[in-house]
């Protein structure tokens, strides 16, 4: 196959919600690329990445929502990744560039990684480039008005569905712990923080940088928060000392 004229897949980080958090380079790519892909929203709603970029797009650009289901079943996920990769490939093989807008940073627990990896399996010579941006944990501490780390503080970041043992280890070994997508385990985490007397030094941010974001400080009075999927928790372990 002659791949000289293949298009390039660009992974463009678009920040966590505020449309102005896109880098100049990312915005330039979004505005000059004809084909714009992004994760589809659920229940006929716009996805967050699409909401972020809509004001920057022109009516002449082609938008391509791709389905990335929020499930843990590996077979379902892989089938969705392959379907999305094949959709993108239809444009790339015609020499069209595709810009994939991804919430947060493109390399930080990103949907784009699955798309790019699957596409490479489909066609190893495909060209892929990524544009970094603002990820959720730095956006959240900006909303809180506190630094993420200072001096020699050790930082541990745990993704969703961590075990109690992993959390205990993180709290034992790091000065700052960030728990991503904490909604499904919040009550369990709250009790662990209560036992360690860390609630006073813990913070929750939901929908960081969005207009409807919510911030909770000193979690002593918040044992039963009903949090959305895009929520994270920051623990400043060393402040207790």
PDB file of C-alpha atoms in Angstrom:
ATOM      1  CA  UNK A   1       0.000   0.000   0.000  1.00  0.00           C
ATOM      2  CA  UNK A   2       1.254   3.473  -0.869  1.00  0.00           C
ATOM      3  CA  UNK A   3       1.077   5.460   2.343  1.00  0.00           C
ATOM      4  CA  UNK A   4       2.839   8.616   1.129  1.00  0.00           C
ATOM      5  CA  UNK A   5      -0.382  10.614   1.073  1.00  0.00           C
ATOM      6  CA  UNK A   6      -1.852   9.409   4.359  1.00  0.00           C
ATOM      7  CA  UNK A   7      -3.389  12.054   6.569  1.00  0.00           C
ATOM      8  CA  UNK A   8      -2.174  12.645  10.123  1.00  0.00           C
ATOM      9  CA  UNK A   9      -4.192  11.978  13.264  1.00  0.00           C
ATOM     10  CA  UNK A  10      -3.668  14.825  15.730  1.00  0.00           C
ATOM     11  CA  UNK A  11      -4.562  14.342  19.368  1.00  0.00           C
ATOM     12  CA  UNK A  12      -5.443  17.808  20.618  1.00  0.00           C
ATOM     13  CA  UNK A  13      -5.692  18.470  24.358  1.00  0.00           C
ATOM     14  CA  UNK A  14      -8.511  20.952  24.968  1.00  0.00           C
ATOM     15  CA  UNK A  15      -8.384  21.365  28.747  1.00  0.00           C
ATOM     16  CA  UNK A  16     -10.902  20.427  31.383  1.00  0.00           C
ATOM     17  CA  UNK A  17     -13.842  22.651  30.538  1.00  0.00           C
ATOM     18  CA  UNK A  18     -12.953  26.308  30.110  1.00  0.00           C
ATOM     19  CA  UNK A  19     -12.684  26.875  26.313  1.00  0.00           C
ATOM     20  CA  UNK A  20      -9.810  29.317  26.884  1.00  0.00           C
ATOM     21  CA  UNK A  21      -7.559  26.594  28.299  1.00  0.00           C
ATOM     22  CA  UNK A  22      -6.684  25.282  24.822  1.00  0.00           C
ATOM     23  CA  UNK A  23      -3.090  26.048  23.870  1.00  0.00           C
ATOM     24  CA  UNK A  24      -2.409  28.351  20.928  1.00  0.00           C
ATOM     25  CA  UNK A  25      -0.984  25.389  19.019  1.00  0.00           C
ATOM     26  CA  UNK A  26      -4.017  23.234  19.771  1.00  0.00           C
ATOM     27  CA  UNK A  27      -6.431  25.966  18.731  1.00  0.00           C
ATOM     28  CA  UNK A  28      -4.538  26.544  15.496  1.00  0.00           C
ATOM     29  CA  UNK A  29      -4.788  22.854  14.617  1.00  0.00           C
ATOM     30  CA  UNK A  30      -8.485  22.708  15.466  1.00  0.00           C
ATOM     31  CA  UNK A  31      -9.220  25.679  13.251  1.00  0.00           C
ATOM     32  CA  UNK A  32      -7.168  24.570  10.247  1.00  0.00           C
ATOM     33  CA  UNK A  33      -8.179  20.883  10.190  1.00  0.00           C
ATOM     34  CA  UNK A  34     -11.252  19.944   8.190  1.00  0.00           C
ATOM     35  CA  UNK A  35     -12.163  16.770  10.084  1.00  0.00           C
ATOM     36  CA  UNK A  36     -12.752  17.164  13.827  1.00  0.00           C
ATOM     37  CA  UNK A  37     -13.367  14.049  15.920  1.00  0.00           C
ATOM     38  CA  UNK A  38     -14.191  13.770  19.635  1.00  0.00           C
ATOM     39  CA  UNK A  39     -15.808  11.357  22.109  1.00  0.00           C
ATOM     40  CA  UNK A  40     -19.566  11.307  21.643  1.00  0.00           C
ATOM     41  CA  UNK A  41     -21.751  12.427  24.531  1.00  0.00           C
ATOM     42  CA  UNK A  42     -24.239  10.137  26.252  1.00  0.00           C
ATOM     43  CA  UNK A  43     -28.039  10.296  26.203  1.00  0.00           C
ATOM     44  CA  UNK A  44     -28.006  12.565  23.126  1.00  0.00           C
ATOM     45  CA  UNK A  45     -26.055  15.216  25.037  1.00  0.00           C
ATOM     46  CA  UNK A  46     -22.931  16.962  23.794  1.00  0.00           C
ATOM     47  CA  UNK A  47     -19.737  15.459  25.167  1.00  0.00           C
ATOM     48  CA  UNK A  48     -17.483  17.703  27.235  1.00  0.00           C
ATOM     49  CA  UNK A  49     -14.749  17.917  24.580  1.00  0.00           C
ATOM     50  CA  UNK A  50     -17.351  18.907  21.991  1.00  0.00           C
ATOM     51  CA  UNK A  51     -18.778  21.555  24.322  1.00  0.00           C
ATOM     52  CA  UNK A  52     -15.288  22.995  24.827  1.00  0.00           C
ATOM     53  CA  UNK A  53     -14.424  23.324  21.142  1.00  0.00           C
ATOM     54  CA  UNK A  54     -17.778  24.205  19.556  1.00  0.00           C
ATOM     55  CA  UNK A  55     -17.255  27.977  19.723  1.00  0.00           C
ATOM     56  CA  UNK A  56     -13.896  27.642  17.945  1.00  0.00           C
ATOM     57  CA  UNK A  57     -15.156  25.633  14.945  1.00  0.00           C
ATOM     58  CA  UNK A  58     -16.486  26.775  11.574  1.00  0.00           C
ATOM     59  CA  UNK A  59     -19.646  25.457   9.900  1.00  0.00           C
ATOM     60  CA  UNK A  60     -17.536  24.141   7.003  1.00  0.00           C
ATOM     61  CA  UNK A  61     -15.675  21.677   9.237  1.00  0.00           C
ATOM     62  CA  UNK A  62     -16.860  18.086   9.503  1.00  0.00           C
ATOM     63  CA  UNK A  63     -17.477  16.835  13.039  1.00  0.00           C
ATOM     64  CA  UNK A  64     -17.162  13.128  13.802  1.00  0.00           C
ATOM     65  CA  UNK A  65     -18.415  11.938  17.200  1.00  0.00           C
ATOM     66  CA  UNK A  66     -16.891   8.600  18.195  1.00  0.00           C
ATOM     67  CA  UNK A  67     -18.421   6.218  20.698  1.00  0.00           C
ATOM     68  CA  UNK A  68     -16.272   5.324  23.697  1.00  0.00           C
ATOM     69  CA  UNK A  69     -18.614   3.573  26.169  1.00  0.00           C
ATOM     70  CA  UNK A  70     -18.225   4.088  29.920  1.00  0.00           C
ATOM     71  CA  UNK A  71     -17.975   0.382  30.779  1.00  0.00           C
ATOM     72  CA  UNK A  72     -15.314  -1.940  32.157  1.00  0.00           C
ATOM     73  CA  UNK A  73     -16.058  -4.899  29.855  1.00  0.00           C
ATOM     74  CA  UNK A  74     -12.863  -5.318  27.828  1.00  0.00           C
ATOM     75  CA  UNK A  75     -14.545  -6.937  24.831  1.00  0.00           C
ATOM     76  CA  UNK A  76     -17.068  -4.094  24.532  1.00  0.00           C
ATOM     77  CA  UNK A  77     -14.325  -1.492  24.866  1.00  0.00           C
ATOM     78  CA  UNK A  78     -12.083  -3.109  22.269  1.00  0.00           C
ATOM     79  CA  UNK A  79     -14.971  -3.392  19.814  1.00  0.00           C
ATOM     80  CA  UNK A  80     -15.698   0.335  20.289  1.00  0.00           C
ATOM     81  CA  UNK A  81     -12.019   1.249  19.817  1.00  0.00           C
ATOM     82  CA  UNK A  82     -11.828  -0.752  16.594  1.00  0.00           C
ATOM     83  CA  UNK A  83     -15.020   0.819  15.271  1.00  0.00           C
ATOM     84  CA  UNK A  84     -13.720   4.315  16.007  1.00  0.00           C
ATOM     85  CA  UNK A  85     -10.299   3.541  14.514  1.00  0.00           C
ATOM     86  CA  UNK A  86     -11.928   2.329  11.302  1.00  0.00           C
ATOM     87  CA  UNK A  87     -14.019   5.496  11.068  1.00  0.00           C
ATOM     88  CA  UNK A  88     -10.929   7.681  11.452  1.00  0.00           C
ATOM     89  CA  UNK A  89      -8.974   5.518   9.029  1.00  0.00           C
ATOM     90  CA  UNK A  90     -11.522   6.205   6.287  1.00  0.00           C
ATOM     91  CA  UNK A  91     -10.440   9.855   6.350  1.00  0.00           C
ATOM     92  CA  UNK A  92      -6.719   9.291   6.873  1.00  0.00           C
ATOM     93  CA  UNK A  93      -6.343   6.918   3.941  1.00  0.00           C
ATOM     94  CA  UNK A  94      -7.780   9.606   1.671  1.00  0.00           C
ATOM     95  CA  UNK A  95      -5.071  12.029   2.788  1.00  0.00           C
ATOM     96  CA  UNK A  96      -7.330  13.961   5.161  1.00  0.00           C
ATOM     97  CA  UNK A  97      -5.908  15.044   8.511  1.00  0.00           C
ATOM     98  CA  UNK A  98      -8.099  14.381  11.552  1.00  0.00           C
ATOM     99  CA  UNK A  99      -7.921  16.397  14.786  1.00  0.00           C
ATOM    100  CA  UNK A 100      -9.236  14.458  17.779  1.00  0.00           C
ATOM    101  CA  UNK A 101     -10.260  16.813  20.587  1.00  0.00           C
ATOM    102  CA  UNK A 102      -9.737  15.266  23.991  1.00  0.00           C
ATOM    103  CA  UNK A 103     -10.758  16.679  27.349  1.00  0.00           C
ATOM    104  CA  UNK A 104      -7.859  17.381  29.686  1.00  0.00           C
ATOM    105  CA  UNK A 105      -4.411  16.335  28.491  1.00  0.00           C
ATOM    106  CA  UNK A 106      -3.996  13.887  25.638  1.00  0.00           C
ATOM    107  CA  UNK A 107      -1.484  11.689  27.521  1.00  0.00           C
ATOM    108  CA  UNK A 108      -3.141  11.640  30.942  1.00  0.00           C
ATOM    109  CA  UNK A 109      -5.532   8.642  31.167  1.00  0.00           C
ATOM    110  CA  UNK A 110      -6.868   9.701  27.790  1.00  0.00           C
ATOM    111  CA  UNK A 111      -9.377   8.076  25.445  1.00  0.00           C
ATOM    112  CA  UNK A 112      -7.105   9.143  22.610  1.00  0.00           C
ATOM    113  CA  UNK A 113      -4.464   6.606  23.666  1.00  0.00           C
ATOM    114  CA  UNK A 114      -6.847   3.728  22.924  1.00  0.00           C
ATOM    115  CA  UNK A 115      -7.801   5.217  19.567  1.00  0.00           C
ATOM    116  CA  UNK A 116      -4.182   5.808  18.530  1.00  0.00           C
ATOM    117  CA  UNK A 117      -3.003   2.367  19.667  1.00  0.00           C
ATOM    118  CA  UNK A 118      -5.822   0.603  17.841  1.00  0.00           C
ATOM    119  CA  UNK A 119      -5.227   2.649  14.712  1.00  0.00           C
ATOM    120  CA  UNK A 120      -1.517   1.716  14.773  1.00  0.00           C
ATOM    121  CA  UNK A 121      -2.537  -1.942  14.915  1.00  0.00           C
ATOM    122  CA  UNK A 122      -4.765  -1.411  11.907  1.00  0.00           C
ATOM    123  CA  UNK A 123      -2.104   0.478   9.916  1.00  0.00           C
ATOM    124  CA  UNK A 124       1.385   0.654  11.512  1.00  0.00           C
ATOM    125  CA  UNK A 125       2.574   3.445   9.179  1.00  0.00           C
ATOM    126  CA  UNK A 126      -0.178   5.872  10.163  1.00  0.00           C
ATOM    127  CA  UNK A 127       1.101   9.277  11.312  1.00  0.00           C
ATOM    128  CA  UNK A 128       0.086  10.418  14.792  1.00  0.00           C
ATOM    129  CA  UNK A 129       0.991  13.638  16.601  1.00  0.00           C
ATOM    130  CA  UNK A 130      -0.129  14.937  19.998  1.00  0.00           C
ATOM    131  CA  UNK A 131      -0.585  18.425  21.437  1.00  0.00           C
ATOM    132  CA  UNK A 132      -0.272  18.631  25.251  1.00  0.00           C
ATOM    133  CA  UNK A 133      -2.566  20.670  27.448  1.00  0.00           C
ATOM    134  CA  UNK A 134      -4.116  21.210  30.883  1.00  0.00           C
ATOM    135  CA  UNK A 135      -4.951  18.005  32.764  1.00  0.00           C
ATOM    136  CA  UNK A 136      -7.558  17.559  35.478  1.00  0.00           C
ATOM    137  CA  UNK A 137      -5.376  17.588  38.580  1.00  0.00           C
ATOM    138  CA  UNK A 138      -3.630  20.877  37.757  1.00  0.00           C
ATOM    139  CA  UNK A 139      -6.959  22.437  36.758  1.00  0.00           C
ATOM    140  CA  UNK A 140      -8.517  21.320  40.040  1.00  0.00           C
ATOM    141  CA  UNK A 141      -5.831  22.807  42.287  1.00  0.00           C
ATOM    142  CA  UNK A 142      -6.058  26.025  40.263  1.00  0.00           C
ATOM    143  CA  UNK A 143      -9.763  26.161  41.142  1.00  0.00           C
ATOM    144  CA  UNK A 144      -8.841  25.495  44.770  1.00  0.00           C
ATOM    145  CA  UNK A 145      -6.243  28.259  44.732  1.00  0.00           C
ATOM    146  CA  UNK A 146      -3.515  26.031  46.118  1.00  0.00           C
ATOM    147  CA  UNK A 147      -0.284  24.633  44.646  1.00  0.00           C
ATOM    148  CA  UNK A 148      -0.264  20.991  43.647  1.00  0.00           C
ATOM    149  CA  UNK A 149       3.211  20.395  45.078  1.00  0.00           C
ATOM    150  CA  UNK A 150       5.999  22.500  46.571  1.00  0.00           C
ATOM    151  CA  UNK A 151       9.659  21.891  47.362  1.00  0.00           C
ATOM    152  CA  UNK A 152      10.317  18.141  47.614  1.00  0.00           C
ATOM    153  CA  UNK A 153       6.764  16.940  48.177  1.00  0.00           C
ATOM    154  CA  UNK A 154       6.043  13.519  46.735  1.00  0.00           C
ATOM    155  CA  UNK A 155       2.890  13.249  44.612  1.00  0.00           C
ATOM    156  CA  UNK A 156       0.845  10.105  44.031  1.00  0.00           C
ATOM    157  CA  UNK A 157      -2.008   9.996  41.540  1.00  0.00           C
ATOM    158  CA  UNK A 158      -4.456   7.103  41.619  1.00  0.00           C
ATOM    159  CA  UNK A 159      -6.933   6.483  38.786  1.00  0.00           C
ATOM    160  CA  UNK A 160     -10.479   5.246  39.298  1.00  0.00           C
ATOM    161  CA  UNK A 161     -11.256   1.937  41.012  1.00  0.00           C
ATOM    162  CA  UNK A 162      -8.134   1.807  43.168  1.00  0.00           C
ATOM    163  CA  UNK A 163      -8.105  -0.687  46.029  1.00  0.00           C
ATOM    164  CA  UNK A 164      -8.087   0.183  49.710  1.00  0.00           C
ATOM    165  CA  UNK A 165      -4.534  -1.184  49.955  1.00  0.00           C
ATOM    166  CA  UNK A 166      -3.353   1.098  47.152  1.00  0.00           C
ATOM    167  CA  UNK A 167      -4.926   4.096  48.846  1.00  0.00           C
ATOM    168  CA  UNK A 168      -3.420   3.215  52.207  1.00  0.00           C
ATOM    169  CA  UNK A 169       0.020   2.874  50.602  1.00  0.00           C
ATOM    170  CA  UNK A 170      -0.335   6.221  48.845  1.00  0.00           C
ATOM    171  CA  UNK A 171      -1.318   7.963  52.070  1.00  0.00           C
ATOM    172  CA  UNK A 172       1.659   6.375  53.840  1.00  0.00           C
ATOM    173  CA  UNK A 173       4.256   7.324  51.243  1.00  0.00           C
ATOM    174  CA  UNK A 174       3.227  10.633  49.632  1.00  0.00           C
ATOM    175  CA  UNK A 175       2.731  14.172  50.897  1.00  0.00           C
ATOM    176  CA  UNK A 176       0.072  14.879  48.257  1.00  0.00           C
ATOM    177  CA  UNK A 177      -2.414  12.299  46.955  1.00  0.00           C
ATOM    178  CA  UNK A 178      -4.841  12.883  44.097  1.00  0.00           C
ATOM    179  CA  UNK A 179      -7.717  10.455  43.540  1.00  0.00           C
ATOM    180  CA  UNK A 180      -9.214  10.697  40.068  1.00  0.00           C
ATOM    181  CA  UNK A 181     -12.870   9.925  39.284  1.00  0.00           C
ATOM    182  CA  UNK A 182     -13.539   9.385  42.958  1.00  0.00           C
ATOM    183  CA  UNK A 183     -17.352   9.318  42.726  1.00  0.00           C
ATOM    184  CA  UNK A 184     -17.787   5.530  42.773  1.00  0.00           C
ATOM    185  CA  UNK A 185     -15.643   5.029  45.892  1.00  0.00           C
ATOM    186  CA  UNK A 186     -16.127   8.334  47.695  1.00  0.00           C
ATOM    187  CA  UNK A 187     -17.844   7.048  50.848  1.00  0.00           C
ATOM    188  CA  UNK A 188     -15.215   4.333  51.345  1.00  0.00           C
ATOM    189  CA  UNK A 189     -12.432   6.872  50.833  1.00  0.00           C
ATOM    190  CA  UNK A 190     -14.122   9.294  53.241  1.00  0.00           C
ATOM    191  CA  UNK A 191     -14.017   6.719  56.050  1.00  0.00           C
ATOM    192  CA  UNK A 192     -10.329   6.019  55.447  1.00  0.00           C
ATOM    193  CA  UNK A 193      -9.553   9.731  55.563  1.00  0.00           C
ATOM    194  CA  UNK A 194     -11.640  10.026  58.738  1.00  0.00           C
ATOM    195  CA  UNK A 195      -9.643   7.246  60.409  1.00  0.00           C
ATOM    196  CA  UNK A 196      -6.409   8.991  59.493  1.00  0.00           C
ATOM    197  CA  UNK A 197      -7.702  12.433  60.571  1.00  0.00           C
ATOM    198  CA  UNK A 198      -7.126  13.799  57.072  1.00  0.00           C
ATOM    199  CA  UNK A 199     -10.608  15.110  56.252  1.00  0.00           C
ATOM    200  CA  UNK A 200      -9.637  18.634  57.267  1.00  0.00           C
ATOM    201  CA  UNK A 201      -6.835  18.557  54.717  1.00  0.00           C
ATOM    202  CA  UNK A 202      -8.842  17.068  51.850  1.00  0.00           C
ATOM    203  CA  UNK A 203     -10.643  18.778  48.957  1.00  0.00           C
ATOM    204  CA  UNK A 204     -13.075  17.686  46.261  1.00  0.00           C
ATOM    205  CA  UNK A 205     -13.487  19.432  42.925  1.00  0.00           C
ATOM    206  CA  UNK A 206     -16.216  18.391  40.513  1.00  0.00           C
ATOM    207  CA  UNK A 207     -16.223  19.581  36.902  1.00  0.00           C
ATOM    208  CA  UNK A 208     -13.023  21.593  37.255  1.00  0.00           C
ATOM    209  CA  UNK A 209     -12.974  24.937  35.361  1.00  0.00           C
ATOM    210  CA  UNK A 210     -16.548  24.523  34.105  1.00  0.00           C
ATOM    211  CA  UNK A 211     -19.118  27.191  34.933  1.00  0.00           C
ATOM    212  CA  UNK A 212     -21.068  24.755  37.139  1.00  0.00           C
ATOM    213  CA  UNK A 213     -18.047  23.395  39.008  1.00  0.00           C
ATOM    214  CA  UNK A 214     -18.376  22.715  42.727  1.00  0.00           C
ATOM    215  CA  UNK A 215     -15.681  22.796  45.370  1.00  0.00           C
ATOM    216  CA  UNK A 216     -15.747  21.123  48.769  1.00  0.00           C
ATOM    217  CA  UNK A 217     -13.104  21.924  51.372  1.00  0.00           C
ATOM    218  CA  UNK A 218     -12.687  20.296  54.781  1.00  0.00           C
ATOM    219  CA  UNK A 219     -14.693  17.108  54.151  1.00  0.00           C
ATOM    220  CA  UNK A 220     -15.620  16.490  57.794  1.00  0.00           C
ATOM    221  CA  UNK A 221     -19.221  17.497  57.099  1.00  0.00           C
ATOM    222  CA  UNK A 222     -19.451  15.816  53.674  1.00  0.00           C
ATOM    223  CA  UNK A 223     -19.557  12.024  54.206  1.00  0.00           C
ATOM    224  CA  UNK A 224     -22.219  11.376  51.545  1.00  0.00           C
ATOM    225  CA  UNK A 225     -21.437  13.567  48.549  1.00  0.00           C
ATOM    226  CA  UNK A 226     -23.194  12.480  45.353  1.00  0.00           C
ATOM    227  CA  UNK A 227     -20.487  13.311  42.867  1.00  0.00           C
ATOM    228  CA  UNK A 228     -20.519  13.250  39.064  1.00  0.00           C
ATOM    229  CA  UNK A 229     -18.070  11.124  37.077  1.00  0.00           C
ATOM    230  CA  UNK A 230     -15.634  14.003  36.539  1.00  0.00           C
ATOM    231  CA  UNK A 231     -14.697  14.610  40.170  1.00  0.00           C
ATOM    232  CA  UNK A 232     -11.381  14.286  41.945  1.00  0.00           C
ATOM    233  CA  UNK A 233     -10.125  14.466  45.499  1.00  0.00           C
ATOM    234  CA  UNK A 234      -6.893  16.060  46.695  1.00  0.00           C
ATOM    235  CA  UNK A 235      -5.340  15.107  50.032  1.00  0.00           C
ATOM    236  CA  UNK A 236      -2.564  17.241  51.525  1.00  0.00           C
ATOM    237  CA  UNK A 237      -1.187  14.588  53.832  1.00  0.00           C
ATOM    238  CA  UNK A 238       1.704  16.634  55.166  1.00  0.00           C
ATOM    239  CA  UNK A 239      -0.470  19.482  56.451  1.00  0.00           C
ATOM    240  CA  UNK A 240      -1.596  17.300  59.326  1.00  0.00           C
ATOM    241  CA  UNK A 241       1.951  17.190  60.696  1.00  0.00           C
TER     242      UNK A 241
END
